[in-house]
XYZ file of C-alpha atoms in Angstrom:
724
model
C 0.000 0.000 0.000
C 2.798 2.437 0.924
C 4.755 1.527 -2.234
C 1.660 2.162 -4.383
C 1.087 5.532 -2.739
C 4.700 6.499 -3.290
C 4.480 5.517 -6.964
C 1.328 7.601 -7.409
C 3.056 10.626 -5.809
C 6.079 10.243 -8.110
C 3.818 10.107 -11.174
C 1.935 13.200 -10.035
C 5.173 15.108 -9.449
C 6.405 14.086 -12.928
C 3.167 15.313 -14.510
C 3.409 18.645 -12.666
C 6.997 19.112 -13.830
C 6.032 18.387 -17.421
C 3.106 20.820 -17.260
C 5.379 23.567 -15.840
C 7.794 23.152 -18.721
C 5.170 23.337 -21.423
C 2.231 25.013 -19.809
C -0.544 25.848 -22.252
C -4.023 27.266 -21.957
C -7.138 26.917 -24.050
C -8.764 30.278 -24.883
C -11.726 30.660 -27.242
C -11.142 27.127 -28.483
C -7.535 27.890 -29.530
C -4.518 26.539 -27.721
C -2.363 29.527 -26.747
C 1.237 29.379 -25.582
C 1.754 32.436 -23.363
C 5.519 32.096 -23.157
C 5.977 31.775 -26.883
C 6.407 34.863 -29.061
C 5.270 34.811 -32.659
C 7.703 35.490 -35.472
C 7.072 39.124 -36.403
C 7.277 40.497 -39.929
C 7.261 44.283 -40.019
C 6.811 46.720 -42.878
C 8.145 50.056 -41.650
C 10.995 52.527 -41.788
C 14.266 51.473 -40.205
C 13.978 54.142 -37.510
C 10.446 53.245 -36.440
C 10.312 53.240 -32.634
C 8.272 50.051 -32.286
C 10.563 48.172 -34.638
C 13.642 49.385 -32.799
C 12.129 48.306 -29.486
C 11.456 44.787 -30.774
C 14.839 44.605 -32.477
C 16.848 45.658 -29.438
C 14.931 43.177 -27.247
C 16.042 40.355 -29.561
C 12.564 39.560 -30.783
C 12.345 37.217 -33.760
C 11.440 39.937 -36.267
C 12.229 40.839 -39.857
C 11.771 44.279 -41.400
C 10.588 44.937 -44.966
C 10.184 48.128 -46.972
C 7.328 46.821 -49.114
C 3.943 45.693 -47.779
C 3.413 42.995 -50.397
C 6.865 41.590 -49.757
C 6.281 41.553 -45.988
C 2.950 39.772 -46.471
C 4.449 37.182 -48.787
C 7.376 36.481 -46.474
C 5.276 36.187 -43.312
C 5.086 32.574 -42.093
C 1.570 31.238 -41.593
C -0.005 31.633 -38.145
C 2.526 34.322 -37.181
C 2.368 38.134 -36.817
C 2.513 40.923 -39.397
C 2.821 44.620 -38.564
C 2.220 47.272 -41.213
C 3.325 50.532 -39.638
C 2.698 53.982 -41.098
C 5.609 55.310 -43.162
C 4.337 58.547 -44.710
C 2.384 59.729 -41.668
C 0.762 62.186 -41.310
C 0.790 63.287 -44.961
C -0.360 60.025 -46.591
C -2.351 56.994 -45.582
C -0.840 53.513 -45.587
C -1.796 52.211 -49.065
C -2.522 48.497 -48.810
C -2.455 46.037 -51.754
C -5.922 45.169 -53.048
C -5.759 41.569 -51.798
C -3.943 42.345 -48.527
C -6.640 41.384 -46.037
C -7.690 38.294 -48.011
C -4.176 36.888 -48.177
C -3.452 37.738 -44.552
C -6.571 35.825 -43.534
C -5.613 32.846 -45.709
C -2.286 32.682 -43.853
C -4.040 33.033 -40.479
C -1.821 35.978 -39.583
C -2.245 38.213 -36.583
C -2.183 41.606 -38.294
C -1.727 45.163 -37.050
C -2.113 48.068 -39.501
C -1.591 51.774 -38.835
C -3.211 54.723 -40.625
C -4.674 52.530 -43.397
C -6.417 53.582 -46.590
C -9.034 50.909 -45.915
C -10.277 48.313 -43.445
C -11.450 44.743 -44.063
C -14.958 46.224 -43.857
C -14.430 49.177 -46.198
C -12.439 52.311 -47.019
C -11.324 54.835 -44.435
C -12.334 58.483 -44.590
C -10.358 61.712 -44.714
C -7.242 62.417 -42.702
C -8.094 64.648 -39.749
C -5.820 66.607 -37.457
C -6.256 66.939 -33.713
C -5.945 70.038 -31.570
C -6.617 69.100 -27.947
C -7.756 65.487 -28.250
C -6.034 62.898 -26.094
C -6.040 59.114 -26.476
C -8.243 57.270 -23.969
C -8.487 53.584 -23.096
C -12.074 52.645 -23.938
C -12.162 48.896 -23.241
C -10.870 46.398 -20.709
C -8.076 45.094 -22.974
C -5.559 46.339 -20.403
C -7.714 45.280 -17.471
C -10.577 47.126 -15.793
C -8.213 49.193 -13.663
C -6.833 50.914 -16.769
C -10.167 51.855 -18.310
C -10.293 55.586 -19.203
C -6.547 56.022 -18.659
C -5.022 58.738 -20.836
C -2.129 58.908 -23.283
C -1.162 62.397 -24.460
C 0.056 61.941 -28.042
C 0.484 65.589 -28.975
C -0.874 66.928 -32.256
C -1.615 63.599 -33.929
C -3.589 62.877 -37.081
C -5.996 60.023 -37.788
C -8.053 58.522 -40.581
C -11.760 58.921 -40.035
C -13.833 55.739 -39.665
C -17.390 55.071 -38.444
C -17.837 54.733 -34.702
C -17.531 51.235 -33.220
C -16.393 49.314 -30.163
C -12.779 50.320 -29.532
C -9.816 49.645 -27.321
C -8.657 53.263 -27.692
C -10.552 56.410 -28.605
C -9.521 59.980 -29.299
C -11.362 62.733 -27.445
C -10.998 66.050 -25.675
C -11.133 64.914 -22.058
C -10.227 66.450 -18.718
C -8.162 64.731 -16.075
C -4.590 64.183 -14.940
C -3.970 60.593 -16.070
C -7.576 59.397 -16.191
C -10.543 60.831 -18.121
C -12.535 61.678 -14.998
C -15.698 62.726 -16.842
C -15.720 59.699 -19.147
C -16.397 59.759 -22.886
C -20.164 59.959 -23.092
C -20.486 63.744 -23.213
C -17.618 64.543 -25.557
C -17.164 63.896 -29.300
C -14.815 60.963 -29.810
C -13.472 58.808 -32.595
C -11.940 55.328 -32.971
C -8.167 54.999 -32.580
C -7.529 51.289 -31.907
C -10.012 48.508 -32.663
C -10.413 45.093 -34.264
C -12.067 44.704 -37.666
C -12.625 41.132 -38.898
C -9.753 39.893 -36.750
C -7.318 42.658 -37.806
C -6.015 45.148 -35.242
C -6.343 48.643 -36.691
C -4.886 51.950 -35.509
C -6.299 55.042 -37.177
C -3.184 56.980 -36.159
C 0.491 56.198 -35.756
C 1.028 54.671 -32.331
C 4.367 53.084 -33.213
C 6.483 56.268 -33.033
C 5.749 56.741 -29.361
C 9.322 57.818 -28.574
C 9.720 60.420 -31.327
C 6.244 61.750 -30.591
C 7.086 61.936 -26.855
C 3.860 60.178 -25.846
C 3.125 60.520 -22.141
C 2.680 59.603 -19.381
C 5.290 56.897 -19.756
C 3.495 54.161 -17.777
C 0.184 54.626 -19.577
C 1.933 54.527 -22.948
C 3.831 51.409 -21.952
C 0.593 49.745 -20.818
C -0.943 50.399 -24.233
C 2.063 48.871 -25.999
C 1.921 45.830 -23.755
C -1.765 45.441 -24.582
C -1.047 45.604 -28.309
C 1.765 43.059 -27.982
C -0.569 40.729 -26.112
C -3.279 40.997 -28.772
C -0.674 40.187 -31.441
C 0.951 37.294 -29.506
C 4.252 39.142 -29.273
C 5.802 37.896 -26.047
C 7.492 40.775 -24.240
C 8.272 40.822 -20.549
C 7.228 44.007 -18.783
C 10.833 44.957 -18.077
C 11.572 44.732 -21.813
C 8.890 47.257 -22.748
C 10.847 50.348 -21.855
C 12.774 53.108 -23.576
C 14.763 56.224 -22.838
C 12.702 59.373 -23.516
C 13.813 61.718 -26.279
C 13.856 64.597 -23.785
C 14.739 63.624 -20.240
C 15.920 65.143 -16.955
C 19.639 65.805 -16.645
C 19.834 63.667 -13.494
C 17.825 60.907 -11.895
C 16.225 61.470 -8.497
C 18.985 59.584 -6.686
C 21.948 60.592 -8.861
C 24.768 62.431 -7.132
C 25.156 65.926 -8.584
C 28.588 66.654 -9.991
C 30.794 69.279 -8.359
C 30.108 71.741 -11.171
C 26.414 70.856 -11.603
C 25.214 74.360 -10.728
C 27.663 76.047 -13.090
C 26.687 73.688 -15.886
C 22.981 74.286 -15.302
C 23.494 78.065 -15.445
C 25.582 77.860 -18.597
C 23.140 75.508 -20.296
C 20.234 77.671 -19.184
C 21.780 80.767 -20.755
C 22.991 78.961 -23.892
C 19.450 77.686 -24.532
C 18.280 81.122 -25.709
C 20.711 81.188 -28.621
C 20.473 77.466 -29.421
C 16.707 77.834 -29.732
C 16.926 80.945 -31.920
C 14.614 82.918 -29.649
C 16.701 86.061 -30.112
C 15.262 87.778 -33.185
C 17.689 88.318 -36.075
C 17.402 90.837 -38.958
C 17.636 88.056 -41.569
C 14.350 86.501 -40.474
C 12.654 89.387 -38.694
C 10.022 89.799 -41.433
C 9.063 86.115 -41.276
C 8.812 86.327 -37.490
C 6.687 89.469 -37.720
C 4.086 87.811 -39.927
C 3.402 85.275 -37.173
C 3.814 87.666 -34.244
C 0.917 89.846 -35.405
C -1.548 86.947 -35.637
C -4.330 86.698 -33.046
C -2.573 83.608 -31.681
C 1.104 84.182 -32.481
C 2.071 80.513 -32.651
C 4.145 79.204 -35.520
C 6.430 76.388 -36.632
C 9.613 75.461 -34.780
C 12.555 77.646 -35.684
C 15.014 76.524 -38.337
C 18.052 76.139 -36.108
C 20.416 76.687 -39.037
C 19.331 80.339 -39.132
C 21.496 82.929 -37.361
C 20.708 83.948 -33.805
C 20.042 87.562 -32.912
C 22.065 89.630 -30.461
C 19.216 91.064 -28.393
C 18.906 94.302 -30.332
C 15.562 93.155 -31.789
C 14.266 91.459 -28.670
C 13.419 87.872 -27.830
C 10.442 85.590 -28.418
C 8.290 84.175 -25.635
C 9.016 80.434 -25.733
C 7.598 77.069 -26.797
C 3.943 76.292 -27.225
C 2.934 73.218 -25.223
C 1.565 71.066 -28.044
C 4.010 68.464 -29.400
C 4.330 67.651 -33.117
C 4.603 64.042 -34.405
C 8.379 64.419 -34.810
C 8.749 65.542 -31.186
C 9.308 69.206 -32.005
C 7.178 71.975 -30.560
C 5.697 75.065 -32.082
C 7.020 78.425 -30.921
C 5.169 81.277 -29.274
C 6.421 84.154 -31.421
C 5.094 86.821 -29.075
C 7.469 89.667 -28.223
C 6.820 90.564 -24.587
C 8.391 93.264 -22.437
C 8.713 91.069 -19.357
C 10.524 88.328 -21.285
C 12.965 90.897 -22.701
C 13.811 92.266 -19.249
C 14.028 88.883 -17.534
C 16.238 87.486 -20.304
C 18.543 90.498 -19.935
C 18.808 89.665 -16.237
C 19.712 86.067 -17.020
C 22.346 86.992 -19.586
C 23.894 89.494 -17.182
C 24.032 86.981 -14.335
C 25.359 84.215 -16.588
C 28.134 86.546 -17.700
C 28.864 87.281 -14.058
C 29.324 83.563 -13.472
C 30.987 82.549 -16.728
C 32.739 85.714 -17.869
C 31.312 85.619 -21.392
C 31.505 89.059 -23.094
C 28.872 87.995 -25.630
C 26.378 87.557 -22.814
C 27.137 91.049 -21.579
C 26.522 92.448 -25.071
C 23.200 90.616 -25.422
C 22.048 91.832 -22.000
C 22.952 95.432 -22.910
C 21.157 95.173 -26.245
C 18.029 93.765 -24.621
C 18.002 96.593 -22.070
C 18.376 99.217 -24.790
C 15.682 97.539 -26.868
C 13.314 97.633 -23.904
C 13.898 101.215 -22.811
C 15.237 103.063 -25.846
C 12.877 101.921 -28.594
C 9.136 102.463 -28.917
C 8.409 98.736 -29.062
C 6.427 98.604 -25.811
C 5.349 102.240 -25.639
C 2.411 104.341 -26.771
C 2.169 108.063 -27.436
C 0.570 108.437 -24.000
C 3.110 106.321 -22.114
C 5.801 108.721 -23.393
C 3.806 111.821 -22.411
C 4.486 113.060 -18.835
C 1.008 114.605 -18.762
C -0.711 111.229 -19.157
C -1.482 108.730 -16.402
C 0.175 105.908 -18.351
C 3.488 107.763 -18.511
C 6.427 105.519 -17.695
C 4.544 102.218 -17.925
C 5.725 99.427 -20.228
C 3.191 97.546 -22.346
C 2.640 93.842 -22.051
C 3.700 93.016 -25.629
C 4.533 94.815 -28.854
C 1.034 93.839 -30.020
C -0.592 95.119 -26.804
C 1.373 98.235 -25.929
C -1.500 99.819 -24.001
C -2.147 96.835 -21.691
C -0.301 97.150 -18.390
C -0.152 94.096 -16.155
C 1.226 94.969 -12.741
C 2.929 91.603 -12.257
C 4.610 91.876 -15.672
C 5.823 95.385 -14.909
C 7.112 94.145 -11.550
C 9.240 91.476 -13.232
C 10.477 94.038 -15.747
C 11.568 96.180 -12.807
C 13.309 93.318 -11.024
C 14.964 92.060 -14.197
C 16.306 95.454 -15.201
C 17.501 96.321 -11.686
C 19.553 93.145 -11.438
C 20.833 93.397 -15.004
C 21.980 96.998 -14.566
C 23.728 96.447 -11.214
C 25.359 93.216 -12.413
C 26.710 94.978 -15.511
C 27.640 98.064 -13.447
C 25.707 100.172 -15.911
C 23.542 103.032 -14.627
C 22.306 104.081 -18.080
C 18.742 103.031 -17.365
C 18.449 104.216 -13.738
C 16.003 107.046 -14.473
C 13.710 104.869 -16.596
C 13.630 102.115 -13.959
C 12.759 104.639 -11.257
C 10.011 106.075 -13.460
C 8.632 102.598 -14.058
C 8.366 101.893 -10.320
C 6.639 105.218 -9.682
C 4.375 104.798 -12.726
C 2.981 101.638 -11.154
C 2.927 103.206 -7.685
C 0.803 106.159 -8.780
C -1.663 103.999 -10.741
C -2.400 101.792 -7.725
C -5.191 102.709 -5.316
C -4.810 104.136 -1.837
C -4.678 100.652 -0.295
C -1.890 99.550 -2.644
C -3.978 97.421 -5.023
C -3.991 97.976 -8.753
C -6.087 95.155 -10.340
C -4.870 92.583 -12.853
C -4.331 94.811 -15.875
C -4.890 98.483 -16.594
C -5.789 99.590 -20.098
C -4.148 102.755 -21.360
C -7.278 104.120 -23.015
C -9.080 103.890 -19.665
C -6.509 105.274 -17.263
C -5.552 108.125 -19.589
C -9.096 109.446 -19.248
C -8.405 109.866 -15.527
C -5.706 111.696 -13.647
C -3.153 109.761 -11.695
C -4.521 111.489 -8.564
C -7.918 109.869 -9.170
C -6.291 106.497 -9.720
C -4.367 106.817 -6.448
C -7.563 107.525 -4.530
C -9.409 104.410 -5.701
C -10.715 102.374 -2.766
C -9.747 99.073 -4.336
C -8.932 95.661 -2.876
C -7.732 92.852 -5.141
C -6.375 90.168 -2.837
C -4.505 88.282 -5.543
C -0.748 88.057 -4.818
C 0.017 86.717 -8.299
C -1.100 89.989 -9.863
C -0.329 92.453 -7.088
C 2.364 91.491 -4.616
C 5.628 91.829 -6.506
C 4.897 95.500 -7.147
C 4.815 95.957 -3.375
C 8.267 94.363 -3.277
C 9.573 96.951 -5.748
C 8.156 99.779 -3.598
C 9.985 98.367 -0.567
C 13.196 98.010 -2.560
C 13.056 101.639 -3.752
C 12.133 102.827 -0.253
C 15.316 101.190 1.013
C 17.322 103.230 -1.508
C 15.527 106.567 -1.081
C 13.712 106.682 2.247
C 10.547 107.928 0.540
C 7.958 106.852 3.103
C 4.835 106.672 0.868
C 6.458 103.688 -0.832
C 6.730 101.858 2.490
C 3.274 102.874 3.687
C 1.450 101.721 0.576
C 3.265 98.389 0.558
C 2.553 97.799 4.262
C -1.132 98.635 3.874
C -1.599 96.189 1.004
C 0.420 93.451 2.706
C -1.584 93.746 5.946
C -4.916 93.527 4.139
C -3.677 90.521 2.197
C -2.409 88.695 5.263
C -5.564 89.480 7.245
C -7.517 87.686 4.520
C -5.278 84.613 4.255
C -6.242 82.072 3.113
C -10.047 82.212 3.035
C -10.377 85.287 0.840
C -7.323 84.951 -1.354
C -8.092 85.025 -5.060
C -5.988 82.446 -6.849
C -5.248 82.102 -10.545
C -4.004 78.543 -11.170
C -3.553 77.381 -7.597
C -3.010 78.458 -3.999
C 0.661 77.439 -4.030
C 1.235 79.954 -6.804
C -0.146 82.760 -4.641
C 1.988 81.752 -1.656
C 5.068 81.669 -3.864
C 4.372 85.247 -4.974
C 3.672 86.548 -1.471
C 7.010 85.483 -0.022
C 9.036 88.158 -1.826
C 7.286 91.269 -0.436
C 7.163 89.676 3.021
C 10.903 88.982 2.874
C 11.686 92.543 1.897
C 9.284 93.884 4.511
C 11.432 92.095 7.076
C 14.446 93.770 5.489
C 12.901 97.239 5.858
C 11.081 96.739 9.175
C 12.205 93.656 11.065
C 9.321 93.226 13.506
C 7.870 90.125 15.147
C 4.623 90.598 13.189
C 6.411 90.836 9.851
C 8.480 87.740 10.625
C 5.334 85.893 11.710
C 3.637 86.683 8.396
C 6.668 85.493 6.457
C 6.873 82.321 8.527
C 3.194 81.581 8.018
C 3.398 81.725 4.229
C 6.769 80.006 3.932
C 5.750 77.196 6.263
C 2.478 76.629 4.423
C 4.277 76.580 1.075
C 6.915 74.168 2.365
C 4.315 71.806 3.789
C 4.085 70.658 0.179
C 7.817 70.305 -0.409
C 8.512 66.610 -0.932
C 11.700 64.658 -0.302
C 13.209 65.268 -3.763
C 12.820 69.039 -3.261
C 9.811 69.529 -5.532
C 6.934 71.771 -4.494
C 3.647 69.952 -4.959
C 0.865 72.001 -6.498
C -2.265 72.791 -4.502
C -5.604 74.179 -5.615
C -7.279 76.736 -3.389
C -10.822 77.230 -2.170
C -13.095 76.504 -5.122
C -15.059 79.729 -5.393
C -11.924 81.877 -5.278
C -10.194 80.353 -8.277
C -9.944 82.427 -11.425
C -9.106 79.458 -13.614
C -9.088 76.203 -11.655
C -9.193 72.660 -12.996
C -11.576 71.909 -15.892
C -15.141 71.360 -14.688
C -16.065 69.338 -17.771
C -14.521 67.751 -20.833
C -15.651 70.721 -22.894
C -13.852 73.092 -20.523
C -10.517 71.325 -21.121
C -8.136 73.480 -23.161
C -10.450 76.488 -23.284
C -8.684 78.823 -20.842
C -5.685 79.031 -18.548
C -5.548 76.119 -16.135
C -3.512 74.338 -13.456
C -1.483 71.201 -14.107
C -3.517 69.087 -11.704
C -7.148 68.079 -11.567
C -7.204 67.341 -7.835
C -4.965 68.095 -4.887
C -2.510 65.298 -4.156
C -1.422 64.692 -7.735
C 2.408 64.656 -7.824
C 3.164 67.662 -10.019
C 5.465 70.678 -9.694
C 4.822 73.834 -11.752
C 7.880 75.670 -13.092
C 5.874 78.474 -14.699
C 3.684 79.774 -11.900
C 5.044 78.392 -8.621
C 8.420 76.705 -8.318
C 10.367 79.285 -10.319
C 9.094 82.220 -8.269
C 9.198 80.294 -4.982
C 12.870 79.473 -5.618
C 13.724 83.138 -6.117
C 11.607 84.332 -3.180
C 12.674 81.625 -0.731
C 16.276 82.578 -1.378
C 15.357 86.140 -0.374
C 13.514 84.867 2.725
C 16.447 82.690 3.749
C 18.904 85.578 3.386
C 16.607 88.028 5.147
C 16.030 85.828 8.184
C 18.941 83.393 8.300
C 16.400 80.654 9.076
C 17.970 77.216 8.656
C 14.655 75.762 7.467
C 14.484 78.170 4.547
C 18.149 77.738 3.656
C 17.679 73.964 3.540
C 14.495 74.313 1.490
C 16.347 76.459 -1.065
C 19.137 73.866 -1.235
C 16.634 71.069 -1.905
C 14.766 73.121 -4.463
C 17.979 74.096 -6.262
C 19.100 70.468 -6.484
C 15.685 69.452 -7.782
C 15.744 72.103 -10.512
C 19.266 71.172 -11.589
C 18.168 67.555 -11.830
C 15.083 68.217 -13.970
C 16.695 70.597 -16.465
C 16.164 69.013 -19.865
C 18.763 67.125 -21.808
C 18.342 65.630 -25.263
C 20.269 64.445 -28.282
C 17.350 65.552 -30.436
C 16.415 69.166 -31.156
C 18.806 71.639 -29.551
C 15.920 73.976 -28.719
C 14.725 71.471 -26.116
C 18.121 71.064 -24.447
C 18.840 73.023 -21.271
C 15.346 74.344 -20.534
C 12.654 73.708 -17.947
C 9.156 72.690 -18.997
C 6.214 73.930 -17.002
C 5.200 70.499 -15.635
C 7.114 67.774 -13.858
C 5.715 64.586 -12.326
C 8.215 63.998 -9.538
C 6.915 60.549 -8.563
C 7.435 59.115 -12.039
C 10.322 61.513 -12.790
C 8.999 62.700 -16.125
C 7.699 65.840 -17.787
C 3.973 65.447 -17.364
C 0.860 67.219 -16.123
C -2.654 67.967 -17.263
C -2.236 69.912 -20.503
C -5.505 71.776 -19.947
C -4.059 75.280 -20.246
C -4.958 76.698 -23.650
C -1.591 78.331 -24.221
C 0.924 77.715 -21.464
C 0.497 73.999 -20.845
C 2.565 71.167 -19.432
C 5.359 71.213 -22.042
C 5.509 74.967 -22.530
C 8.694 76.949 -21.970
C 9.131 80.660 -21.306
C 12.237 82.752 -21.935
C 11.066 84.985 -19.121
C 9.216 83.668 -16.080
C 10.607 80.107 -16.054
C 14.024 80.045 -17.715
C 15.066 83.427 -16.406
C 14.175 83.134 -12.730
C 15.462 79.582 -12.339
C 18.782 80.280 -14.060
C 19.211 83.629 -12.280
C 18.446 82.227 -8.831
C 20.897 79.376 -9.373
C 23.498 82.047 -10.133
C 22.586 84.027 -7.007
C 22.829 80.877 -4.921
C 26.149 79.939 -6.474
C 27.448 83.384 -5.517
C 26.039 82.889 -2.009
C 23.935 86.028 -2.182
C 20.446 87.397 -2.806
C 18.847 89.988 -5.068
C 18.497 92.360 -2.102
C 22.145 92.055 -1.109
C 23.658 92.195 -4.577
C 21.648 95.318 -5.466
C 22.200 97.083 -2.127
C 24.516 99.680 -3.632
C 22.405 100.392 -6.704
C 22.316 104.007 -7.881
C 18.682 103.654 -8.978
C 16.715 106.330 -7.131
C 19.674 108.693 -6.812
C 17.712 111.321 -8.763
C 14.484 110.585 -6.883
C 13.650 114.209 -6.013
C 13.519 115.256 -9.649
C 11.471 112.246 -10.779
C 9.108 112.347 -7.794
C 8.364 116.025 -8.313
C 7.643 115.402 -11.969
C 5.450 112.310 -11.528
C 3.909 112.912 -8.091
C 3.952 116.664 -7.549
C 2.374 117.675 -4.266
C 2.615 114.215 -2.678
C 4.488 114.440 0.610
C 7.379 112.100 1.143
């Protein structure tokens, strides 16, 4: 009995071992072999991303240039991929008998961007604007339903609606389409037609097209491989992004990492051809004057300007199929001033005379041409006298926050270059904003020249206005405090203190926020820091501590500042409230609080600059350490690429610090997740790195500025009768 039992056990163990070696499963009546990968025949270009992925993972695949040849050579019962070659200009033209012969050979077939389906011809080629790709079936598992892949500005062939694995649609959400697909127009992207897997767009160039987020894109590829019986382990379905951070989250920064980041940050302007050159000025102008001044990527073989004609705004956020990005051709006063600051500071670090020349040219372009001026803004009798227009296309629109950054940029540029040429104009610009703000120190988001010139500056100064929105208001208060420190003119201090007190008394319940509450905190730190510099009281330190501590509550281990939306009713823009709302206005990078995103356009860049001022003003170890962490984080996430030079050495607006990739909700209609800005972002990050490297602050380095030395004359001209 015992011998029989032992024999039975041995037989069972032998059967189990055999089944483990050659395990098979029966699905839909067909015996599948999960560990076996089909032989793959591929018709595509040599540099196709999907082909290269299979090839480098030692898949049994063979590439062909001709569809008919690939079909003929494909072994029966194996896999055939026909990937788009002339996308997006031309459809994939299939042989007349393609589907019939593929079926006769029992091939598993995948076709991209086809001229026809097994069930009929495809329609016209359509281009997308804001549509994302959404998982619309359970082919990846229920947990991935409605997950999003951002594929940039892709094109697709139109086909009748049907059951799909993937659909294209304008949807809101961070990585998941939170409002679903029912209420938004959508179209098929990936589906099966008579046993053939069809993609109406080109999914196979996921690397060149910079599809994101990485994990969602990888999941889609894994799903396609599974449907086609291409055996790929999860760890094999990976690639190095075309544009990636300079360092990983755990990489040790090199000794000269800061210097390199500053140099690369400054060199990016010229490499990208943002500086306007006479040879192509007319071409630029034709796009700049459009209602939406967005145009094709610059031809990087063209010469770079020297600053004497200004500088363009930056990259548009939407990504082209080849991975390039359109440019925002706008010529803005704030970007000119901030870029001058960056060039001056980079020269101070590197000792590059060319940088000094560009900075000087940008300053002269800003102040000594009529580019950003109107007849009234040059007339001392007008209320708009001394103000600088938002852009060369909007010379009579005066944003206070833009003028504040112009002031800061030009102050630092002039003192760094030891050039007092523009002192009078900078002083006039500060006072022009001062006298167009109300008696409580608030000014509103933007003043229009045609409106304020109908009033006297005295009337404007007496307005009983409160606009508790630090993003738009607070940095002007910082400039008043800075000029007070140089001149002792008390109205500057009084107006700044009044506005700051009202703002802090209303924190946070009544704060008006643009894209998020973190953004407003980041802006408020600068005037609070300089208030401590001018009047170091326990109350002023308490205010600064309150805002800094609340901001830093969201600083994570890697140094990033997590975004945070504010109280719902106080948000000017906020996250999209519907699919239709997506991409229709300015917007944050997150849909809900808790999503792991840092914003280098509205928050992190300005927080970095302001926290450095707070740390130097107070000597607080907590702030010094926060600045160190933030600096390391920004050095790590500066872009690097072997692709287009215009994407090398910059900072995109969005960064997902958990997955260490450039990603966020691209809901903003103009300044989205992959946007860059020569001003706001590039300038303040690069400049603050330089200040930190020199172990100083804006306040300290500009302490001996001669701006304001002729204050009596300017004050009496612009504010006659106002006691000081």
